[in-house]
Amino acid sequence: MNDQVVLLDRPAPHVARLRINRPDKRNAIDQAVRQGFIDHLLALQDDAQVRALVLGGVDGVFSAGGDIPSMLGLNEAQARERMRHIHVLCRLVAGARVPVVSAMEGVTAGAAVGLALLGDRIVIGRGARVLFPFLKLGLAPDWGQLLTLPRRVGLPVARRLLSDGDPVQGEEAWRIGLADLMCEDAEVMDRAVALAGTLAQLPTEAFARMKQRLNQPAASLDDELQREETDQAVCLLGEDFQEGYAAFRDKRAADFIARPGAKR
């Protein structure tokens, strides 16, 4: 068995995939898994070939969540250091300039839900289960979920999911907007890779600027209009707009990958 706890491969053109590889622990996330993600994400930032990311796990399971035994016996300094390490990964995923698609296969619990919510799209299996075990463990939700979950499903639904702690089945997750796409269980990873491949065709600069502003909403309309001015000034002068306009003029689909200077 591969002894790497996070596997990196490239299942489609311009798509990198990171999968948790701890099948004996149902892909539970410990310090080594977090560091594996961090190391790969930092390296992929400089890879011009990568225009989309897929996150998932091996053996048909995304992750059983945080590795609970590794949380025991911590003093305050250690607890804070653990959270700071988590937050390094959270910021890397949320701040990725390329689209991030998460494949919710089998079970997705706790920390793994938070990881998925930091990305852009979620694909879930019809028979999958999503778990929010924090309060049952005497813990507050973490991995940014008190921000990201209400943004996805609304505050009342988020409050119910986190307080009740009941499993959310795949169909309900899709119905309430927790997931963007639902499919048969055996198709989840393939559909996630295909979706990432489609998103990889988007203009990277415009997407990255849009994503940053969605993740960090402006405090006022004036602030948003100022950010809009800056972003659009850059995009209007960029080669992606030239390609987009040429495609519009020629009545064809834009090809932001093949144009000169694009990330290929």
PDB file of C-alpha atoms in Angstrom:
ATOM      1  CA  MET A   1       0.000   0.000   0.000  1.00  0.00           C
ATOM      2  CA  ASN A   2       1.171   3.515  -0.759  1.00  0.00           C
ATOM      3  CA  ASP A   3       2.438   5.014   2.503  1.00  0.00           C
ATOM      4  CA  GLN A   4       1.615   8.583   1.464  1.00  0.00           C
ATOM      5  CA  VAL A   5      -1.404   9.830   3.410  1.00  0.00           C
ATOM      6  CA  VAL A   6      -2.349  12.296   0.651  1.00  0.00           C
ATOM      7  CA  LEU A   7      -2.126  11.101  -2.939  1.00  0.00           C
ATOM      8  CA  LEU A   8      -1.636  13.464  -5.859  1.00  0.00           C
ATOM      9  CA  ASP A   9      -2.505  12.539  -9.426  1.00  0.00           C
ATOM     10  CA  ARG A  10      -3.777  14.194 -12.593  1.00  0.00           C
ATOM     11  CA  PRO A  11      -6.902  12.361 -13.765  1.00  0.00           C
ATOM     12  CA  ALA A  12      -7.748  14.808 -16.556  1.00  0.00           C
ATOM     13  CA  PRO A  13      -6.036  17.576 -18.538  1.00  0.00           C
ATOM     14  CA  HIS A  14      -5.315  20.603 -16.322  1.00  0.00           C
ATOM     15  CA  VAL A  15      -6.890  18.863 -13.273  1.00  0.00           C
ATOM     16  CA  ALA A  16      -4.939  17.862 -10.153  1.00  0.00           C
ATOM     17  CA  ARG A  17      -6.547  15.528  -7.629  1.00  0.00           C
ATOM     18  CA  LEU A  18      -5.684  15.189  -3.932  1.00  0.00           C
ATOM     19  CA  ARG A  19      -7.063  12.161  -2.071  1.00  0.00           C
ATOM     20  CA  ILE A  20      -6.752  11.216   1.588  1.00  0.00           C
ATOM     21  CA  ASN A  21      -5.123   7.788   1.791  1.00  0.00           C
ATOM     22  CA  ARG A  22      -5.885   6.328   5.236  1.00  0.00           C
ATOM     23  CA  PRO A  23      -8.402   3.598   4.362  1.00  0.00           C
ATOM     24  CA  ASP A  24      -7.839   1.771   7.658  1.00  0.00           C
ATOM     25  CA  LYS A  25      -8.999   4.927   9.475  1.00  0.00           C
ATOM     26  CA  ARG A  26     -11.772   5.760   6.990  1.00  0.00           C
ATOM     27  CA  ASN A  27      -9.535   8.570   5.786  1.00  0.00           C
ATOM     28  CA  ALA A  28      -9.614  10.432   9.108  1.00  0.00           C
ATOM     29  CA  ILE A  29      -7.713  13.716   9.015  1.00  0.00           C
ATOM     30  CA  ASP A  30      -4.729  13.994  11.337  1.00  0.00           C
ATOM     31  CA  GLN A  31      -1.686  16.251  11.388  1.00  0.00           C
ATOM     32  CA  ALA A  32       0.072  14.230   8.692  1.00  0.00           C
ATOM     33  CA  VAL A  33      -2.928  14.467   6.353  1.00  0.00           C
ATOM     34  CA  ARG A  34      -3.212  18.197   6.898  1.00  0.00           C
ATOM     35  CA  GLN A  35       0.487  18.664   6.194  1.00  0.00           C
ATOM     36  CA  GLY A  36       0.221  16.493   3.103  1.00  0.00           C
ATOM     37  CA  PHE A  37      -2.510  18.733   1.733  1.00  0.00           C
ATOM     38  CA  ILE A  38      -0.539  21.856   2.639  1.00  0.00           C
ATOM     39  CA  ASP A  39       2.624  20.627   0.930  1.00  0.00           C
ATOM     40  CA  HIS A  40       0.814  19.633  -2.255  1.00  0.00           C
ATOM     41  CA  LEU A  41      -1.270  22.800  -2.435  1.00  0.00           C
ATOM     42  CA  LEU A  42       1.772  25.018  -1.996  1.00  0.00           C
ATOM     43  CA  ALA A  43       3.566  23.174  -4.805  1.00  0.00           C
ATOM     44  CA  LEU A  44       0.529  23.269  -7.093  1.00  0.00           C
ATOM     45  CA  GLN A  45       0.238  27.040  -6.750  1.00  0.00           C
ATOM     46  CA  ASP A  46       3.236  27.367  -9.047  1.00  0.00           C
ATOM     47  CA  ASP A  47       2.151  24.691 -11.521  1.00  0.00           C
ATOM     48  CA  ALA A  48       0.943  26.410 -14.671  1.00  0.00           C
ATOM     49  CA  GLN A  49      -0.588  23.148 -15.887  1.00  0.00           C
ATOM     50  CA  VAL A  50      -3.164  23.059 -13.075  1.00  0.00           C
ATOM     51  CA  ARG A  51      -6.385  24.965 -13.718  1.00  0.00           C
ATOM     52  CA  ALA A  52      -8.695  23.030 -11.341  1.00  0.00           C
ATOM     53  CA  LEU A  53      -8.449  20.832  -8.238  1.00  0.00           C
ATOM     54  CA  VAL A  54     -10.411  17.812  -6.996  1.00  0.00           C
ATOM     55  CA  LEU A  55     -10.443  16.839  -3.312  1.00  0.00           C
ATOM     56  CA  GLY A  56     -11.526  13.404  -2.113  1.00  0.00           C
ATOM     57  CA  GLY A  57     -10.542  10.164  -0.451  1.00  0.00           C
ATOM     58  CA  VAL A  58      -9.639   6.593  -1.373  1.00  0.00           C
ATOM     59  CA  ASP A  59     -11.839   3.487  -1.223  1.00  0.00           C
ATOM     60  CA  GLY A  60     -15.109   5.318  -1.850  1.00  0.00           C
ATOM     61  CA  VAL A  61     -14.981   7.418   1.334  1.00  0.00           C
ATOM     62  CA  PHE A  62     -14.144  11.095   1.528  1.00  0.00           C
ATOM     63  CA  SER A  63     -13.303  11.190   5.235  1.00  0.00           C
ATOM     64  CA  ALA A  64     -14.639  10.273   8.672  1.00  0.00           C
ATOM     65  CA  GLY A  65     -13.499  13.723   9.809  1.00  0.00           C
ATOM     66  CA  GLY A  66     -10.872  14.718  12.294  1.00  0.00           C
ATOM     67  CA  ASP A  67      -8.788  11.962  13.869  1.00  0.00           C
ATOM     68  CA  ILE A  68     -10.335  12.091  17.359  1.00  0.00           C
ATOM     69  CA  PRO A  69      -7.645  10.160  19.288  1.00  0.00           C
ATOM     70  CA  SER A  70      -5.070  12.683  18.104  1.00  0.00           C
ATOM     71  CA  MET A  71      -7.056  15.424  19.859  1.00  0.00           C
ATOM     72  CA  LEU A  72      -6.738  13.920  23.331  1.00  0.00           C
ATOM     73  CA  GLY A  73      -4.382  15.089  26.062  1.00  0.00           C
ATOM     74  CA  LEU A  74      -3.554  18.489  24.600  1.00  0.00           C
ATOM     75  CA  ASN A  75      -2.626  21.480  26.700  1.00  0.00           C
ATOM     76  CA  GLU A  76      -3.825  24.936  25.646  1.00  0.00           C
ATOM     77  CA  ALA A  77      -0.701  25.738  23.663  1.00  0.00           C
ATOM     78  CA  GLN A  78      -0.956  22.458  21.777  1.00  0.00           C
ATOM     79  CA  ALA A  79      -4.682  22.962  21.125  1.00  0.00           C
ATOM     80  CA  ARG A  80      -4.024  26.407  19.696  1.00  0.00           C
ATOM     81  CA  GLU A  81      -1.157  25.119  17.569  1.00  0.00           C
ATOM     82  CA  ARG A  82      -3.414  22.369  16.210  1.00  0.00           C
ATOM     83  CA  MET A  83      -6.022  24.941  15.202  1.00  0.00           C
ATOM     84  CA  ARG A  84      -3.413  27.191  13.588  1.00  0.00           C
ATOM     85  CA  HIS A  85      -2.221  24.235  11.503  1.00  0.00           C
ATOM     86  CA  ILE A  86      -5.807  23.568  10.409  1.00  0.00           C
ATOM     87  CA  HIS A  87      -6.203  27.203   9.485  1.00  0.00           C
ATOM     88  CA  VAL A  88      -3.148  27.152   7.212  1.00  0.00           C
ATOM     89  CA  LEU A  89      -4.910  24.473   5.169  1.00  0.00           C
ATOM     90  CA  CYS A  90      -8.266  26.274   5.324  1.00  0.00           C
ATOM     91  CA  ARG A  91      -6.745  29.433   3.885  1.00  0.00           C
ATOM     92  CA  LEU A  92      -4.950  27.554   1.113  1.00  0.00           C
ATOM     93  CA  VAL A  93      -8.143  25.833  -0.052  1.00  0.00           C
ATOM     94  CA  ALA A  94     -10.351  28.904   0.231  1.00  0.00           C
ATOM     95  CA  GLY A  95      -7.706  31.074  -1.402  1.00  0.00           C
ATOM     96  CA  ALA A  96      -6.946  28.762  -4.317  1.00  0.00           C
ATOM     97  CA  ARG A  97      -7.146  30.814  -7.504  1.00  0.00           C
ATOM     98  CA  VAL A  98      -8.446  27.826  -9.466  1.00  0.00           C
ATOM     99  CA  PRO A  99     -11.800  26.034  -9.043  1.00  0.00           C
ATOM    100  CA  VAL A 100     -11.883  23.408  -6.267  1.00  0.00           C
ATOM    101  CA  VAL A 101     -14.340  20.494  -6.543  1.00  0.00           C
ATOM    102  CA  SER A 102     -14.936  18.083  -3.626  1.00  0.00           C
ATOM    103  CA  ALA A 103     -16.133  14.507  -4.105  1.00  0.00           C
ATOM    104  CA  MET A 104     -18.369  13.498  -1.179  1.00  0.00           C
ATOM    105  CA  GLU A 105     -18.254   9.719  -1.486  1.00  0.00           C
ATOM    106  CA  GLY A 106     -19.543   7.429   1.248  1.00  0.00           C
ATOM    107  CA  VAL A 107     -19.078   9.292   4.529  1.00  0.00           C
ATOM    108  CA  THR A 108     -18.061  12.934   4.901  1.00  0.00           C
ATOM    109  CA  ALA A 109     -17.889  14.082   8.512  1.00  0.00           C
ATOM    110  CA  GLY A 110     -16.782  17.034  10.594  1.00  0.00           C
ATOM    111  CA  ALA A 111     -13.471  18.386   9.386  1.00  0.00           C
ATOM    112  CA  ALA A 112     -13.983  16.935   5.909  1.00  0.00           C
ATOM    113  CA  VAL A 113     -17.275  18.801   5.553  1.00  0.00           C
ATOM    114  CA  GLY A 114     -15.417  21.972   6.440  1.00  0.00           C
ATOM    115  CA  LEU A 115     -12.732  21.171   3.891  1.00  0.00           C
ATOM    116  CA  ALA A 116     -15.339  20.663   1.156  1.00  0.00           C
ATOM    117  CA  LEU A 117     -17.216  23.850   2.047  1.00  0.00           C
ATOM    118  CA  LEU A 118     -14.033  25.876   1.544  1.00  0.00           C
ATOM    119  CA  GLY A 119     -13.997  24.873  -2.125  1.00  0.00           C
ATOM    120  CA  ASP A 120     -16.241  25.934  -4.992  1.00  0.00           C
ATOM    121  CA  ARG A 121     -18.364  22.906  -5.944  1.00  0.00           C
ATOM    122  CA  ILE A 122     -19.461  19.710  -4.181  1.00  0.00           C
ATOM    123  CA  VAL A 123     -20.499  16.453  -5.847  1.00  0.00           C
ATOM    124  CA  ILE A 124     -22.295  13.910  -3.634  1.00  0.00           C
ATOM    125  CA  GLY A 125     -23.526  10.349  -3.991  1.00  0.00           C
ATOM    126  CA  ARG A 126     -27.183   9.508  -3.581  1.00  0.00           C
ATOM    127  CA  GLY A 127     -26.354   7.107  -0.740  1.00  0.00           C
ATOM    128  CA  ALA A 128     -23.677   9.270   0.868  1.00  0.00           C
ATOM    129  CA  ARG A 129     -23.926  10.574   4.428  1.00  0.00           C
ATOM    130  CA  VAL A 130     -22.776  13.944   5.748  1.00  0.00           C
ATOM    131  CA  LEU A 131     -22.190  14.211   9.503  1.00  0.00           C
ATOM    132  CA  PHE A 132     -21.803  17.161  11.867  1.00  0.00           C
ATOM    133  CA  PRO A 133     -20.594  15.542  15.122  1.00  0.00           C
ATOM    134  CA  PHE A 134     -19.087  18.567  16.864  1.00  0.00           C
ATOM    135  CA  LEU A 135     -21.608  19.259  19.630  1.00  0.00           C
ATOM    136  CA  LYS A 136     -21.982  15.548  20.397  1.00  0.00           C
ATOM    137  CA  LEU A 137     -18.242  15.557  21.124  1.00  0.00           C
ATOM    138  CA  GLY A 138     -18.439  18.685  23.240  1.00  0.00           C
ATOM    139  CA  LEU A 139     -16.707  20.739  20.556  1.00  0.00           C
ATOM    140  CA  ALA A 140     -17.649  23.849  18.623  1.00  0.00           C
ATOM    141  CA  PRO A 141     -17.738  23.553  14.811  1.00  0.00           C
ATOM    142  CA  ASP A 142     -14.419  24.435  13.204  1.00  0.00           C
ATOM    143  CA  TRP A 143     -12.712  24.529   9.782  1.00  0.00           C
ATOM    144  CA  GLY A 144     -14.633  27.754   9.110  1.00  0.00           C
ATOM    145  CA  GLN A 145     -18.025  26.048   9.061  1.00  0.00           C
ATOM    146  CA  LEU A 146     -19.889  28.694  11.061  1.00  0.00           C
ATOM    147  CA  LEU A 147     -19.176  30.990   8.103  1.00  0.00           C
ATOM    148  CA  THR A 148     -19.256  28.649   5.113  1.00  0.00           C
ATOM    149  CA  LEU A 149     -22.228  26.436   6.034  1.00  0.00           C
ATOM    150  CA  PRO A 150     -24.765  29.273   6.520  1.00  0.00           C
ATOM    151  CA  ARG A 151     -23.556  30.819   3.278  1.00  0.00           C
ATOM    152  CA  ARG A 152     -24.481  27.594   1.493  1.00  0.00           C
ATOM    153  CA  VAL A 153     -27.700  26.486   3.161  1.00  0.00           C
ATOM    154  CA  GLY A 154     -28.901  29.548   5.092  1.00  0.00           C
ATOM    155  CA  LEU A 155     -28.686  30.273   8.806  1.00  0.00           C
ATOM    156  CA  PRO A 156     -31.783  28.352  10.021  1.00  0.00           C
ATOM    157  CA  VAL A 157     -30.802  25.180   8.173  1.00  0.00           C
ATOM    158  CA  ALA A 158     -27.167  25.468   9.298  1.00  0.00           C
ATOM    159  CA  ARG A 159     -28.313  25.888  12.891  1.00  0.00           C
ATOM    160  CA  ARG A 160     -30.451  22.749  12.605  1.00  0.00           C
ATOM    161  CA  LEU A 161     -27.741  20.622  10.981  1.00  0.00           C
ATOM    162  CA  LEU A 162     -25.116  21.594  13.551  1.00  0.00           C
ATOM    163  CA  SER A 163     -27.402  21.375  16.586  1.00  0.00           C
ATOM    164  CA  ASP A 164     -29.215  18.135  15.754  1.00  0.00           C
ATOM    165  CA  GLY A 165     -26.150  16.303  14.507  1.00  0.00           C
ATOM    166  CA  ASP A 166     -28.298  13.896  12.480  1.00  0.00           C
ATOM    167  CA  PRO A 167     -26.807  12.343   9.325  1.00  0.00           C
ATOM    168  CA  VAL A 168     -27.703  14.160   6.131  1.00  0.00           C
ATOM    169  CA  GLN A 169     -28.315  11.783   3.241  1.00  0.00           C
ATOM    170  CA  GLY A 170     -27.146  12.584  -0.251  1.00  0.00           C
ATOM    171  CA  GLU A 171     -30.556  13.548  -1.612  1.00  0.00           C
ATOM    172  CA  GLU A 172     -31.240  15.934   1.272  1.00  0.00           C
ATOM    173  CA  ALA A 173     -27.763  17.448   0.958  1.00  0.00           C
ATOM    174  CA  TRP A 174     -28.475  18.208  -2.684  1.00  0.00           C
ATOM    175  CA  ARG A 175     -31.998  19.491  -1.951  1.00  0.00           C
ATOM    176  CA  ILE A 176     -30.856  22.010   0.672  1.00  0.00           C
ATOM    177  CA  GLY A 177     -27.904  23.215  -1.403  1.00  0.00           C
ATOM    178  CA  LEU A 178     -25.165  21.599   0.655  1.00  0.00           C
ATOM    179  CA  ALA A 179     -24.077  19.834  -2.547  1.00  0.00           C
ATOM    180  CA  ASP A 180     -24.225  21.166  -6.094  1.00  0.00           C
ATOM    181  CA  LEU A 181     -24.585  17.893  -7.966  1.00  0.00           C
ATOM    182  CA  MET A 182     -25.959  14.501  -6.922  1.00  0.00           C
ATOM    183  CA  CYS A 183     -25.305  11.265  -8.782  1.00  0.00           C
ATOM    184  CA  GLU A 184     -25.151   7.542  -8.202  1.00  0.00           C
ATOM    185  CA  ASP A 185     -22.566   6.528  -5.616  1.00  0.00           C
ATOM    186  CA  ALA A 186     -20.275   4.784  -8.093  1.00  0.00           C
ATOM    187  CA  GLU A 187     -20.138   7.894 -10.276  1.00  0.00           C
ATOM    188  CA  VAL A 188     -19.144  10.533  -7.709  1.00  0.00           C
ATOM    189  CA  MET A 189     -15.422  10.721  -8.359  1.00  0.00           C
ATOM    190  CA  ASP A 190     -15.778  10.543 -12.128  1.00  0.00           C
ATOM    191  CA  ARG A 191     -18.393  13.302 -12.083  1.00  0.00           C
ATOM    192  CA  ALA A 192     -16.203  15.449  -9.817  1.00  0.00           C
ATOM    193  CA  VAL A 193     -13.241  15.061 -12.185  1.00  0.00           C
ATOM    194  CA  ALA A 194     -15.450  15.841 -15.194  1.00  0.00           C
ATOM    195  CA  LEU A 195     -16.823  18.950 -13.485  1.00  0.00           C
ATOM    196  CA  ALA A 196     -13.299  20.079 -12.611  1.00  0.00           C
ATOM    197  CA  GLY A 197     -12.320  19.559 -16.242  1.00  0.00           C
ATOM    198  CA  THR A 198     -15.158  21.818 -17.346  1.00  0.00           C
ATOM    199  CA  LEU A 199     -14.268  24.492 -14.785  1.00  0.00           C
ATOM    200  CA  ALA A 200     -10.637  24.294 -15.904  1.00  0.00           C
ATOM    201  CA  GLN A 201     -11.751  25.862 -19.197  1.00  0.00           C
ATOM    202  CA  LEU A 202     -12.710  29.131 -17.451  1.00  0.00           C
ATOM    203  CA  PRO A 203     -10.518  32.248 -17.678  1.00  0.00           C
ATOM    204  CA  THR A 204      -8.280  31.935 -14.631  1.00  0.00           C
ATOM    205  CA  GLU A 205      -7.736  35.609 -13.828  1.00  0.00           C
ATOM    206  CA  ALA A 206     -11.410  36.546 -14.003  1.00  0.00           C
ATOM    207  CA  PHE A 207     -12.401  33.457 -12.013  1.00  0.00           C
ATOM    208  CA  ALA A 208      -9.823  34.121  -9.299  1.00  0.00           C
ATOM    209  CA  ARG A 209     -10.964  37.719  -8.890  1.00  0.00           C
ATOM    210  CA  MET A 210     -14.622  36.712  -8.785  1.00  0.00           C
ATOM    211  CA  LYS A 211     -13.889  34.013  -6.206  1.00  0.00           C
ATOM    212  CA  GLN A 212     -11.945  36.356  -3.949  1.00  0.00           C
ATOM    213  CA  ARG A 213     -14.767  38.884  -3.881  1.00  0.00           C
ATOM    214  CA  LEU A 214     -17.399  36.231  -3.228  1.00  0.00           C
ATOM    215  CA  ASN A 215     -15.344  34.823  -0.344  1.00  0.00           C
ATOM    216  CA  GLN A 216     -14.683  38.282   1.107  1.00  0.00           C
ATOM    217  CA  PRO A 217     -17.859  40.330   0.555  1.00  0.00           C
ATOM    218  CA  ALA A 218     -17.536  44.100   0.498  1.00  0.00           C
ATOM    219  CA  ALA A 219     -18.774  46.058   3.505  1.00  0.00           C
ATOM    220  CA  SER A 220     -20.743  48.460   1.304  1.00  0.00           C
ATOM    221  CA  LEU A 221     -21.829  49.030  -2.276  1.00  0.00           C
ATOM    222  CA  ASP A 222     -19.202  51.740  -2.655  1.00  0.00           C
ATOM    223  CA  ASP A 223     -16.479  49.316  -1.567  1.00  0.00           C
ATOM    224  CA  GLU A 224     -17.759  46.673  -3.980  1.00  0.00           C
ATOM    225  CA  LEU A 225     -17.882  49.112  -6.881  1.00  0.00           C
ATOM    226  CA  GLN A 226     -14.292  50.136  -6.188  1.00  0.00           C
ATOM    227  CA  ARG A 227     -13.153  46.511  -6.216  1.00  0.00           C
ATOM    228  CA  GLU A 228     -15.183  45.956  -9.366  1.00  0.00           C
ATOM    229  CA  GLU A 229     -13.442  48.862 -11.057  1.00  0.00           C
ATOM    230  CA  THR A 230     -10.012  47.442 -10.219  1.00  0.00           C
ATOM    231  CA  ASP A 231     -10.828  43.913 -11.309  1.00  0.00           C
ATOM    232  CA  GLN A 232     -12.516  44.875 -14.542  1.00  0.00           C
ATOM    233  CA  ALA A 233      -9.707  47.260 -15.473  1.00  0.00           C
ATOM    234  CA  VAL A 234      -7.293  44.338 -15.267  1.00  0.00           C
ATOM    235  CA  CYS A 235      -9.596  41.950 -17.131  1.00  0.00           C
ATOM    236  CA  LEU A 236     -10.460  44.400 -19.906  1.00  0.00           C
ATOM    237  CA  LEU A 237      -6.749  44.774 -20.684  1.00  0.00           C
ATOM    238  CA  GLY A 238      -6.056  41.041 -20.517  1.00  0.00           C
ATOM    239  CA  GLU A 239      -5.654  38.439 -23.225  1.00  0.00           C
ATOM    240  CA  ASP A 240      -8.580  36.392 -21.924  1.00  0.00           C
ATOM    241  CA  PHE A 241     -10.944  39.222 -22.820  1.00  0.00           C
ATOM    242  CA  GLN A 242      -9.392  39.433 -26.268  1.00  0.00           C
ATOM    243  CA  GLU A 243     -10.099  35.732 -26.746  1.00  0.00           C
ATOM    244  CA  GLY A 244     -13.587  36.054 -25.265  1.00  0.00           C
ATOM    245  CA  TYR A 245     -14.443  38.898 -27.599  1.00  0.00           C
ATOM    246  CA  ALA A 246     -13.001  37.091 -30.619  1.00  0.00           C
ATOM    247  CA  ALA A 247     -15.129  34.054 -29.767  1.00  0.00           C
ATOM    248  CA  PHE A 248     -18.219  36.250 -29.357  1.00  0.00           C
ATOM    249  CA  ARG A 249     -17.516  37.948 -32.697  1.00  0.00           C
ATOM    250  CA  ASP A 250     -16.872  34.650 -34.483  1.00  0.00           C
ATOM    251  CA  LYS A 251     -19.845  32.892 -32.830  1.00  0.00           C
ATOM    252  CA  ARG A 252     -17.711  30.123 -31.333  1.00  0.00           C
ATOM    253  CA  ALA A 253     -16.804  28.898 -27.864  1.00  0.00           C
ATOM    254  CA  ALA A 254     -13.916  30.744 -26.244  1.00  0.00           C
ATOM    255  CA  ASP A 255     -10.718  28.746 -25.719  1.00  0.00           C
ATOM    256  CA  PHE A 256      -8.909  30.329 -22.787  1.00  0.00           C
ATOM    257  CA  ILE A 257      -6.378  27.490 -22.612  1.00  0.00           C
ATOM    258  CA  ALA A 258      -5.094  27.581 -26.178  1.00  0.00           C
ATOM    259  CA  ARG A 259      -4.709  31.356 -26.400  1.00  0.00           C
ATOM    260  CA  PRO A 260      -1.116  32.704 -26.242  1.00  0.00           C
ATOM    261  CA  GLY A 261       0.236  33.106 -22.718  1.00  0.00           C
ATOM    262  CA  ALA A 262      -2.485  31.045 -21.045  1.00  0.00           C
ATOM    263  CA  LYS A 263      -1.844  28.473 -18.336  1.00  0.00           C
ATOM    264  CA  ARG A 264      -1.721  25.306 -20.417  1.00  0.00           C
TER     265      ARG A 264
END
